[in-house]
Coordinates of C-alpha atoms in Angstrom, one line a residue:
M1 CA -21.5 -44.4 51.9
E2 CA -17.7 -44.5 52.0
L3 CA -16.1 -43.5 48.8
E4 CA -13.8 -46.2 47.6
L5 CA -10.5 -45.3 45.9
S6 CA -7.7 -47.7 45.0
S7 CA -4.7 -47.4 47.2
A8 CA -2.7 -45.9 44.3
C9 CA -5.4 -43.4 43.5
R10 CA -5.8 -42.4 47.2
R11 CA -2.0 -42.0 47.6
A12 CA -1.8 -39.8 44.5
L13 CA -4.7 -37.6 45.8
D14 CA -3.1 -37.3 49.2
F15 CA 0.2 -36.4 47.6
A16 CA -1.4 -33.8 45.3
F17 CA -2.9 -32.1 48.4
H18 CA 0.6 -32.3 50.0
L19 CA 2.2 -30.6 47.0
A20 CA -0.5 -27.9 47.1
F21 CA -0.1 -27.2 50.8
E22 CA 3.7 -26.9 50.3
E23 CA 2.9 -23.9 48.1
G24 CA 0.4 -22.5 50.6
I25 CA -2.6 -23.5 48.5
L26 CA -5.5 -25.3 50.1
E27 CA -6.8 -27.1 47.0
P28 CA -4.5 -28.9 44.5
E29 CA -4.3 -27.5 41.0
A30 CA -3.9 -29.5 37.8
K31 CA -0.1 -29.3 38.0
H32 CA 0.0 -30.8 41.5
C33 CA -2.3 -33.7 40.5
I34 CA -0.4 -34.5 37.4
S35 CA 2.9 -34.5 39.3
A36 CA 1.4 -36.8 41.9
L37 CA 0.1 -39.2 39.3
L38 CA 3.5 -39.3 37.5
F39 CA 5.4 -40.1 40.7
D40 CA 4.5 -43.7 40.1
P41 CA 7.0 -44.5 37.2
E42 CA 5.3 -47.8 36.4
G43 CA 1.7 -46.7 37.2
P44 CA -1.2 -46.9 34.7
V45 CA -1.2 -43.1 34.2
T46 CA 2.5 -42.9 33.4
N47 CA 2.3 -45.9 31.1
L48 CA -0.8 -44.5 29.3
L49 CA 0.8 -41.1 28.8
K50 CA 4.0 -42.7 27.6
D51 CA 2.0 -44.3 24.8
F52 CA 0.9 -40.8 23.8
G53 CA 4.3 -39.2 23.8
L54 CA 5.2 -38.4 27.4
Q55 CA 8.8 -37.5 27.6
E56 CA 11.0 -39.8 29.8
S57 CA 12.6 -36.8 31.5
R58 CA 9.2 -35.9 33.0
I59 CA 9.0 -39.2 34.9
V60 CA 10.5 -39.2 38.4
S61 CA 12.5 -42.3 39.2
A62 CA 11.0 -44.9 41.5
K63 CA 13.7 -44.3 44.1
A64 CA 13.0 -40.6 44.2
N65 CA 9.3 -41.3 44.4
N66 CA 9.8 -43.5 47.5
N67 CA 12.0 -41.0 49.2
I68 CA 9.5 -38.2 48.7
E69 CA 6.4 -40.2 49.6
A70 CA 8.0 -41.6 52.7
G71 CA 8.2 -38.1 54.2
F72 CA 5.1 -36.4 53.0
S73 CA 2.2 -35.7 55.4
V74 CA -1.4 -36.5 54.7
F75 CA -3.6 -33.3 55.0
E76 CA -7.3 -33.6 55.5
S77 CA -9.4 -31.1 53.6
A78 CA -13.2 -30.5 53.2
K79 CA -12.5 -30.5 49.4
K80 CA -11.0 -34.0 49.4
P81 CA -14.3 -36.0 49.7
Y82 CA -15.8 -33.9 46.8
I83 CA -12.8 -34.7 44.5
S84 CA -12.9 -38.4 45.6
S85 CA -16.6 -38.6 44.7
K86 CA -15.8 -37.1 41.3
I87 CA -13.0 -39.6 40.7
L88 CA -15.2 -42.5 41.8
R89 CA -18.1 -41.5 39.6
I90 CA -15.8 -41.0 36.5
S91 CA -14.0 -44.3 37.1
K92 CA -17.3 -46.2 37.3
K93 CA -19.2 -44.4 34.6
I94 CA -16.5 -43.9 32.0
L95 CA -14.0 -46.6 32.7
A96 CA -16.4 -49.2 34.1
E97 CA -14.2 -49.7 37.1
Q98 CA -15.5 -50.9 40.5
E99 CA -13.5 -48.3 42.4
G100 CA -11.9 -44.9 41.9
T101 CA -8.6 -45.4 40.0
S102 CA -5.6 -43.4 39.0
L103 CA -6.9 -43.4 35.4
G104 CA -10.2 -42.0 36.7
F105 CA -8.2 -39.3 38.5
L106 CA -6.6 -38.4 35.1
V107 CA -9.9 -38.2 33.3
Y108 CA -11.2 -36.0 36.1
L109 CA -8.3 -33.6 35.5
I110 CA -9.0 -33.7 31.7
E111 CA -12.7 -32.8 32.2
D112 CA -12.5 -30.3 35.1
F113 CA -9.2 -28.4 34.7
K114 CA -8.8 -26.2 31.6
N115 CA -5.0 -26.0 31.9
T116 CA -4.5 -29.8 31.9
Q117 CA -4.1 -29.7 28.1
L118 CA -1.4 -27.1 28.3
I119 CA 0.5 -28.9 31.0
L120 CA 0.4 -32.3 29.3
E121 CA 1.3 -31.0 25.9
S122 CA 4.3 -29.3 27.4
M123 CA 5.4 -32.7 28.5
G124 CA 5.1 -34.1 25.0
V125 CA 1.7 -35.7 25.3
N126 CA -0.4 -35.8 22.1
W127 CA -3.6 -34.3 23.4
E128 CA -5.8 -35.3 20.5
Q129 CA -4.8 -39.0 20.9
L130 CA -5.4 -38.8 24.7
I131 CA -8.9 -37.3 24.2
N132 CA -9.7 -40.0 21.6
W133 CA -8.7 -42.6 24.2
V134 CA -11.1 -41.0 26.7
D135 CA -13.9 -40.9 24.2
N136 CA -13.4 -44.6 23.4
Q137 CA -13.8 -45.4 27.0
R138 CA -17.2 -43.6 27.1
M139 CA -18.5 -46.0 24.6
A140 CA -18.3 -48.8 27.1
P141 CA -21.7 -49.9 28.6
L142 CA -22.7 -48.4 31.9
V143 CA -22.3 -50.7 34.9
L144 CA -24.5 -50.1 37.8
D145 CA -23.9 -51.5 41.3
V146 CA -27.6 -52.3 41.5
P147 CA -28.8 -53.5 38.0
L148 CA -32.1 -52.2 36.8
D149 CA -34.8 -54.8 36.5
L150 CA -37.1 -53.6 33.8
D151 CA -39.7 -56.3 34.6
A152 CA -39.8 -55.5 38.4
H153 CA -43.1 -54.8 40.2
T154 CA -45.0 -51.5 40.3
E155 CA -42.9 -50.0 43.1
I156 CA -40.1 -49.6 40.5
D157 CA -42.6 -47.9 38.1
S158 CA -43.6 -45.5 40.9
C159 CA -40.0 -44.8 41.7
L160 CA -39.1 -44.0 38.1
R161 CA -42.1 -41.6 38.0
I162 CA -40.7 -39.9 41.0
L163 CA -37.3 -39.6 39.4
D164 CA -38.8 -38.2 36.2
A165 CA -40.8 -35.6 38.1
A166 CA -38.0 -34.6 40.4
A167 CA -35.5 -34.3 37.5
N168 CA -37.9 -32.1 35.5
R169 CA -38.3 -29.8 38.5
V170 CA -34.5 -29.5 38.9
R171 CA -34.0 -28.7 35.2
E172 CA -36.8 -26.1 35.2
G173 CA -35.7 -24.5 38.5
L174 CA -32.1 -24.3 37.4
R175 CA -33.2 -22.6 34.1
V176 CA -35.1 -20.0 36.1
V177 CA -32.1 -19.4 38.3
D178 CA -29.8 -19.2 35.3
D179 CA -32.1 -16.5 33.7
Y180 CA -32.1 -14.6 37.0
C181 CA -28.3 -14.5 37.2
R182 CA -28.1 -13.6 33.5
F183 CA -30.8 -11.0 33.0
I184 CA -31.5 -9.6 36.5
L185 CA -28.1 -9.8 38.2
N186 CA -26.1 -9.4 35.0
S187 CA -23.4 -11.6 36.6
S188 CA -21.2 -13.6 34.3
Q189 CA -19.6 -15.4 37.2
L190 CA -22.9 -16.6 38.7
C191 CA -24.2 -17.4 35.2
T192 CA -21.2 -19.6 34.5
I193 CA -21.5 -21.4 37.8
T194 CA -25.2 -22.1 37.2
K195 CA -24.7 -23.3 33.6
K196 CA -21.9 -25.7 34.9
L197 CA -24.3 -27.0 37.5
R198 CA -27.0 -27.6 34.9
H199 CA -24.5 -29.3 32.6
D200 CA -23.2 -31.6 35.4
F201 CA -26.8 -32.4 36.5
N202 CA -27.8 -33.5 33.0
E203 CA -24.7 -35.6 32.8
T204 CA -25.5 -37.3 36.1
L205 CA -29.0 -38.2 34.8
Q206 CA -27.3 -40.3 32.1
W207 CA -26.6 -42.9 34.8
I208 CA -30.2 -44.0 34.4
P209 CA -31.4 -44.2 30.7
A210 CA -33.7 -41.3 29.8
T211 CA -35.9 -43.6 27.7
L212 CA -36.5 -45.8 30.8
I213 CA -37.6 -42.8 32.9
I214 CA -39.7 -41.1 30.3
S215 CA -41.5 -44.4 29.4
H216 CA -42.9 -44.4 33.0
R217 CA -44.2 -40.8 32.9
N218 CA -47.9 -40.7 33.5
V219 CA -49.2 -37.1 33.5
E220 CA -52.9 -38.1 33.2
E221 CA -52.8 -40.0 36.5
D222 CA -50.6 -37.5 38.4
V223 CA -52.8 -36.3 41.3
G224 CA -50.5 -33.3 42.0
T225 CA -50.9 -31.4 38.7
S226 CA -54.0 -29.7 39.8
I227 CA -53.1 -28.9 43.4
H228 CA -51.8 -25.4 44.0
T229 CA -51.4 -23.0 47.0
N230 CA -51.9 -19.3 47.1
Q231 CA -48.2 -18.9 48.1
E232 CA -47.2 -20.9 45.1
L233 CA -49.1 -18.6 42.7
T234 CA -47.8 -15.4 44.2
R235 CA -44.4 -13.7 43.7
L236 CA -43.7 -10.2 45.0
N237 CA -40.6 -9.5 43.0
D238 CA -37.8 -11.1 41.0
E239 CA -35.9 -12.0 44.1
D240 CA -38.9 -14.0 45.3
V241 CA -38.8 -15.9 42.0
F242 CA -35.2 -16.8 42.6
K243 CA -35.8 -17.9 46.2
A244 CA -38.7 -20.1 45.2
N245 CA -36.9 -21.8 42.4
I246 CA -33.6 -22.4 44.2
K247 CA -35.5 -24.1 47.0
R248 CA -37.5 -26.1 44.4
V249 CA -34.2 -27.3 42.9
Q250 CA -32.8 -28.3 46.3
E251 CA -35.9 -30.1 47.5
S252 CA -36.2 -32.0 44.2
L253 CA -32.5 -33.0 44.3
R254 CA -33.1 -34.4 47.8
S255 CA -36.0 -36.5 46.4
L256 CA -33.8 -37.7 43.5
E257 CA -31.1 -38.6 46.0
E258 CA -33.3 -40.6 48.3
F259 CA -35.4 -42.5 45.6
G260 CA -32.3 -42.8 43.5
K261 CA -30.8 -45.2 46.1
L262 CA -33.4 -47.7 45.0
E263 CA -31.9 -47.6 41.4
S264 CA -28.2 -47.1 42.0
P265 CA -26.2 -46.0 45.1
D266 CA -23.6 -44.4 42.8
F267 CA -26.3 -42.3 41.2
S268 CA -27.5 -41.2 44.6
V269 CA -24.0 -40.1 45.7
A270 CA -23.6 -38.1 42.5
I271 CA -26.9 -36.3 43.0
G272 CA -26.0 -35.6 46.6
E273 CA -22.9 -33.8 45.3
I274 CA -25.0 -31.7 43.0
R275 CA -27.3 -30.8 45.9
Y276 CA -24.5 -29.5 48.0
R277 CA -23.3 -27.4 45.0
S278 CA -26.8 -25.9 44.8
Y279 CA -26.4 -24.7 48.4
D280 CA -23.1 -23.1 47.5
L281 CA -24.8 -21.4 44.5
E282 CA -27.6 -20.1 46.7
Q283 CA -25.0 -18.6 49.1
R284 CA -23.1 -17.0 46.3
I285 CA -26.2 -15.4 44.9
F286 CA -27.3 -14.0 48.3
R287 CA -23.8 -12.7 48.8
F288 CA -23.9 -11.0 45.5
L289 CA -27.3 -9.4 46.4
D290 CA -26.0 -8.3 49.7
Y291 CA -22.8 -6.7 48.6
S292 CA -24.0 -5.4 45.3
G293 CA -26.6 -3.6 47.4
K294 CA -24.1 -2.3 49.9
L295 CA -21.7 -1.1 47.1
K296 CA -24.4 0.0 44.6
D297 CA -24.7 3.6 45.8
I298 CA -21.1 4.1 46.9
K299 CA -19.4 6.6 44.6
I300 CA -16.4 7.9 46.6
Y301 CA -14.0 5.5 48.2
G302 CA -11.5 7.2 50.5
L303 CA -8.0 5.7 50.9
L304 CA -6.4 6.6 54.2
G305 CA -2.7 6.7 54.9
P306 CA -0.9 7.4 58.2
E307 CA -0.7 11.1 57.4
H308 CA -4.4 11.3 57.5
L309 CA -4.9 9.7 60.9
D310 CA -3.8 12.4 63.4
P311 CA -6.4 13.1 66.2
G312 CA -7.5 16.4 64.6
F313 CA -8.3 14.7 61.2
M314 CA -10.9 12.4 62.8
D315 CA -13.3 15.3 63.1
T316 CA -12.9 16.1 59.4
L317 CA -13.4 12.4 58.5
D318 CA -16.6 12.5 60.6
A319 CA -17.9 15.5 58.7
L320 CA -17.0 13.8 55.4
F321 CA -19.1 10.7 56.4
E322 CA -22.0 13.0 57.2
N323 CA -21.7 14.6 53.7
G324 CA -21.6 11.5 51.5
L325 CA -18.3 9.6 52.0
D326 CA -19.5 6.0 52.4
M327 CA -16.4 3.8 52.4
V328 CA -12.8 4.1 53.5
Q329 CA -9.8 1.9 53.3
L330 CA -7.0 1.8 55.8
R331 CA -3.8 1.6 53.7
I332 CA -0.6 1.6 55.8
K333 CA 2.4 -0.4 54.6
N334 CA 5.2 -0.1 57.1
A335 CA 3.6 0.7 60.5
P336 CA 4.2 -1.6 63.5
D337 CA 1.3 -4.1 63.9
S338 CA 0.4 -2.6 67.2
K339 CA 0.0 0.9 65.7
L340 CA -1.9 -0.4 62.7
L341 CA -4.3 -2.2 65.0
D342 CA -4.9 1.0 67.0
Y343 CA -5.7 2.9 63.8
A344 CA -8.0 0.1 62.6
F345 CA -9.9 0.0 65.9
E346 CA -10.3 3.8 65.9
L347 CA -11.6 3.8 62.3
K348 CA -13.9 0.8 63.0
T349 CA -15.5 2.7 65.8
L350 CA -16.0 5.9 63.7
T351 CA -17.3 4.0 60.6
A352 CA -19.7 1.9 62.7
Q353 CA -21.1 5.1 64.4
N354 CA -21.8 6.6 61.0
G355 CA -23.1 3.5 59.3
K356 CA -20.1 3.5 56.8
L357 CA -17.9 0.7 55.5
L358 CA -14.3 0.1 56.6
I359 CA -11.9 -1.9 54.3
I360 CA -8.4 -3.0 55.4
N361 CA -5.6 -3.1 52.8
D362 CA -3.5 -6.2 52.5
R363 CA -3.9 -7.5 56.1
P364 CA -6.6 -10.2 56.6
D365 CA -5.5 -10.7 60.1
I366 CA -6.1 -7.1 61.1
A367 CA -9.5 -7.1 59.2
K368 CA -10.5 -10.2 61.2
I369 CA -9.5 -8.8 64.6
V370 CA -11.3 -5.5 64.3
D371 CA -14.3 -7.0 62.4
A372 CA -13.8 -4.7 59.4
D373 CA -16.4 -4.8 56.7
G374 CA -13.9 -6.1 54.2
L375 CA -10.4 -6.6 52.8
H376 CA -8.6 -5.2 49.8
L377 CA -5.8 -7.1 48.1
G378 CA -3.3 -6.5 45.3
Q379 CA -2.4 -8.9 42.5
D380 CA 0.6 -10.2 44.4
D381 CA -1.1 -10.6 47.7
L382 CA -2.9 -13.6 49.2
P383 CA -5.3 -15.3 46.7
L384 CA -8.9 -14.4 47.1
K385 CA -10.1 -17.9 48.0
E386 CA -7.6 -18.2 50.9
A387 CA -8.3 -14.6 52.1
K388 CA -12.0 -15.5 52.4
L389 CA -11.1 -18.4 54.7
I390 CA -9.5 -15.9 57.1
I391 CA -11.9 -12.9 57.0
G392 CA -15.1 -14.9 56.5
R393 CA -17.4 -15.4 53.5
N394 CA -19.7 -12.6 54.7
K395 CA -17.1 -9.9 54.3
I396 CA -16.4 -7.7 51.3
L397 CA -13.4 -8.6 49.2
G398 CA -11.8 -6.2 46.7
I399 CA -8.8 -6.5 44.5
S400 CA -6.7 -4.1 42.3
T401 CA -6.5 -4.9 38.6
H402 CA -4.4 -3.5 35.8
N403 CA -5.7 -5.2 32.7
E404 CA -8.8 -6.9 31.3
D405 CA -7.6 -10.5 32.0
Q406 CA -7.1 -9.6 35.7
I407 CA -10.7 -8.3 35.9
L408 CA -12.2 -11.4 34.5
K409 CA -10.0 -13.7 36.7
S410 CA -10.9 -11.6 39.8
I411 CA -14.7 -11.9 39.0
E412 CA -14.3 -15.7 38.5
N413 CA -12.5 -16.0 41.9
G414 CA -15.2 -14.2 43.8
A415 CA -14.2 -10.6 44.2
D416 CA -17.0 -8.3 45.4
Y417 CA -15.5 -5.1 43.8
I418 CA -12.5 -4.2 41.7
G419 CA -10.0 -1.3 41.7
V420 CA -9.3 -0.3 38.1
G421 CA -6.1 1.6 37.4
P422 CA -3.8 3.4 37.9
V423 CA -5.5 5.9 35.5
F424 CA -3.3 8.9 36.1
N425 CA 0.0 9.7 37.8
S426 CA -0.6 11.5 41.1
K427 CA 1.3 14.4 42.7
T428 CA 2.9 12.0 45.2
K429 CA 3.3 8.9 43.1
T430 CA 4.5 8.2 39.5
F431 CA 3.7 4.8 37.9
N432 CA 5.9 3.1 35.3
N433 CA 2.9 1.6 33.6
L434 CA -0.4 3.5 33.6
A435 CA -3.5 1.5 32.8
G436 CA -5.0 4.7 31.5
L437 CA -8.4 5.6 30.0
D438 CA -8.4 2.7 27.6
F439 CA -8.5 0.3 30.5
V440 CA -11.3 2.3 32.1
Q441 CA -13.4 1.9 28.9
A442 CA -12.6 -1.9 28.9
A443 CA -13.7 -2.2 32.5
N444 CA -17.0 -0.4 31.6
T445 CA -17.6 -3.2 29.1
V446 CA -16.5 -6.4 30.8
C447 CA -16.8 -5.7 34.5
T448 CA -20.1 -7.1 35.9
I449 CA -19.4 -6.1 39.6
P450 CA -18.9 -2.7 41.2
W451 CA -15.6 -1.1 40.2
F452 CA -13.7 2.0 41.2
A453 CA -11.3 4.0 39.0
I454 CA -8.1 4.7 41.0
G455 CA -4.8 6.6 40.5
G456 CA -4.2 10.4 40.4
I457 CA -7.9 11.3 40.4
D458 CA -8.7 14.9 41.4
T459 CA -11.2 17.7 40.7
Q460 CA -9.3 18.6 37.5
N461 CA -9.7 15.3 35.7
I462 CA -12.9 13.9 37.3
T463 CA -15.0 15.3 34.4
Q464 CA -12.8 13.5 31.9
L465 CA -13.4 10.2 33.8
A466 CA -17.1 10.8 34.0
K467 CA -17.2 11.2 30.2
H468 CA -15.7 7.8 29.9
G469 CA -18.5 6.2 32.0
V470 CA -16.8 6.1 35.4
K471 CA -19.4 6.0 38.2
R472 CA -17.1 5.2 41.2
I473 CA -13.7 6.5 42.2
A474 CA -11.1 5.8 44.9
V475 CA -9.2 8.9 46.1
S476 CA -6.7 9.8 48.7
N477 CA -4.7 13.0 48.7
A478 CA -7.0 14.9 46.3
L479 CA -9.7 14.6 49.0
F480 CA -7.9 14.3 52.4
N481 CA -5.1 16.8 51.7
S482 CA -7.5 19.3 50.1
E483 CA -7.7 22.8 51.7
N484 CA -11.5 22.2 51.8
P485 CA -12.2 18.5 51.9
L486 CA -16.0 19.0 52.1
K487 CA -16.0 21.2 49.0
T488 CA -13.8 18.7 47.1
L489 CA -16.1 15.9 48.0
K490 CA -19.1 17.8 46.7
V491 CA -17.3 18.6 43.4
L492 CA -16.3 14.9 42.9
K493 CA -19.8 13.6 43.7
Q494 CA -21.5 16.2 41.4
A495 CA -19.2 15.2 38.5
L496 CA -20.0 11.5 39.0
A497 CA -23.7 12.2 39.2
N498 CA -23.5 13.8 35.7
S499 CA -21.7 10.8 34.2

């Protein structure tokens, strides 16, 4: 079913994507969407926000608006239909509109973007009054495209029984998945995504009154309650429990989506959106299982510079791989691309032969070309989401962090591992701002994915780190410039084993 937006709303959405792409971002943020909505100086959003204190200086003139819009390009994005469906659903459910409107776009921003409040308040908008306005709109009666006939024939009764049973299966399955993410995987990121999915599903169910559905529940005459299979009654491990329940959720959502069409096409569209999000959640959890497994036993992460890559050193590196070095990063800042590519291909061959992992620093293009196992980024490098589009969702993605907020944001954005530091100054590099041991302790508390302490780590201070709970380290010169790299590797591994 085509998602219908008003011309003004569609123009604002297209313009928001344009503003995002101008900054090299694939998906518009709240600031882009608000700017796009305010480019109509006489539009409903502008007039509404003016009632709540919007400063006149924030409103672009109609002439400027026309000049800008005349030259902007419309970009197609896989994310645009998802946002359109959210706007359409909010416009119909909350504002009782027949199509997606600019005001529905605004309410979508209020509900889905945490920083919308900060942006609008900086423009003079009274947030409390705006929220009160939204709440007042919620009190309007729900308008369905296909009105419910409570006196309809028994097919409607049967349909409502199906909706009730399917909705219960979704709720129950999502609760099991939530518990799995929380207590088995210990992943705050996955737990947050699952809880949001549960919340949005329960909100979507409000399109059809709960009392109506429950009143048609008939457990006594349900022929399926006593039918079970051996496979259904058997679970080999906790991962089996997750797999069974996420599939249960998806199948039940499909049933809700299909039979929901008989009650309300809008309800069916909204359920379809939830179903696709459940596929994304499943992929994220399997990715977590895959890379948490790959990174789980890695203790020493070697950082290779150009000084370590002469032909003679490759034999040493091969010996280190045989003795417990499991992952290396190619970190070269100023070499010509052709030389960097040669190094990367050589390392890829060596790591693949030894069953080890190769990470490329800063360069997603090089990582993609040589089929490296992953990419490592700094705080000022390409955003994680955009990097994944280049290297692929099945690759490891790591990022350097220097404070607790960066850790939490990196986890939220999908990092597979985190570099924590710099902990110490090194013999070759002095840092203006050391993260230090306090940051190491904080990482031990808040980080729910594998993390590596980095910066000046050697055989002299490794015991101190181990006492602070460090289980993984990233090292460069202390290992590769050592007089006896194999002995150094053994000392470092032994210290971490005792932590």
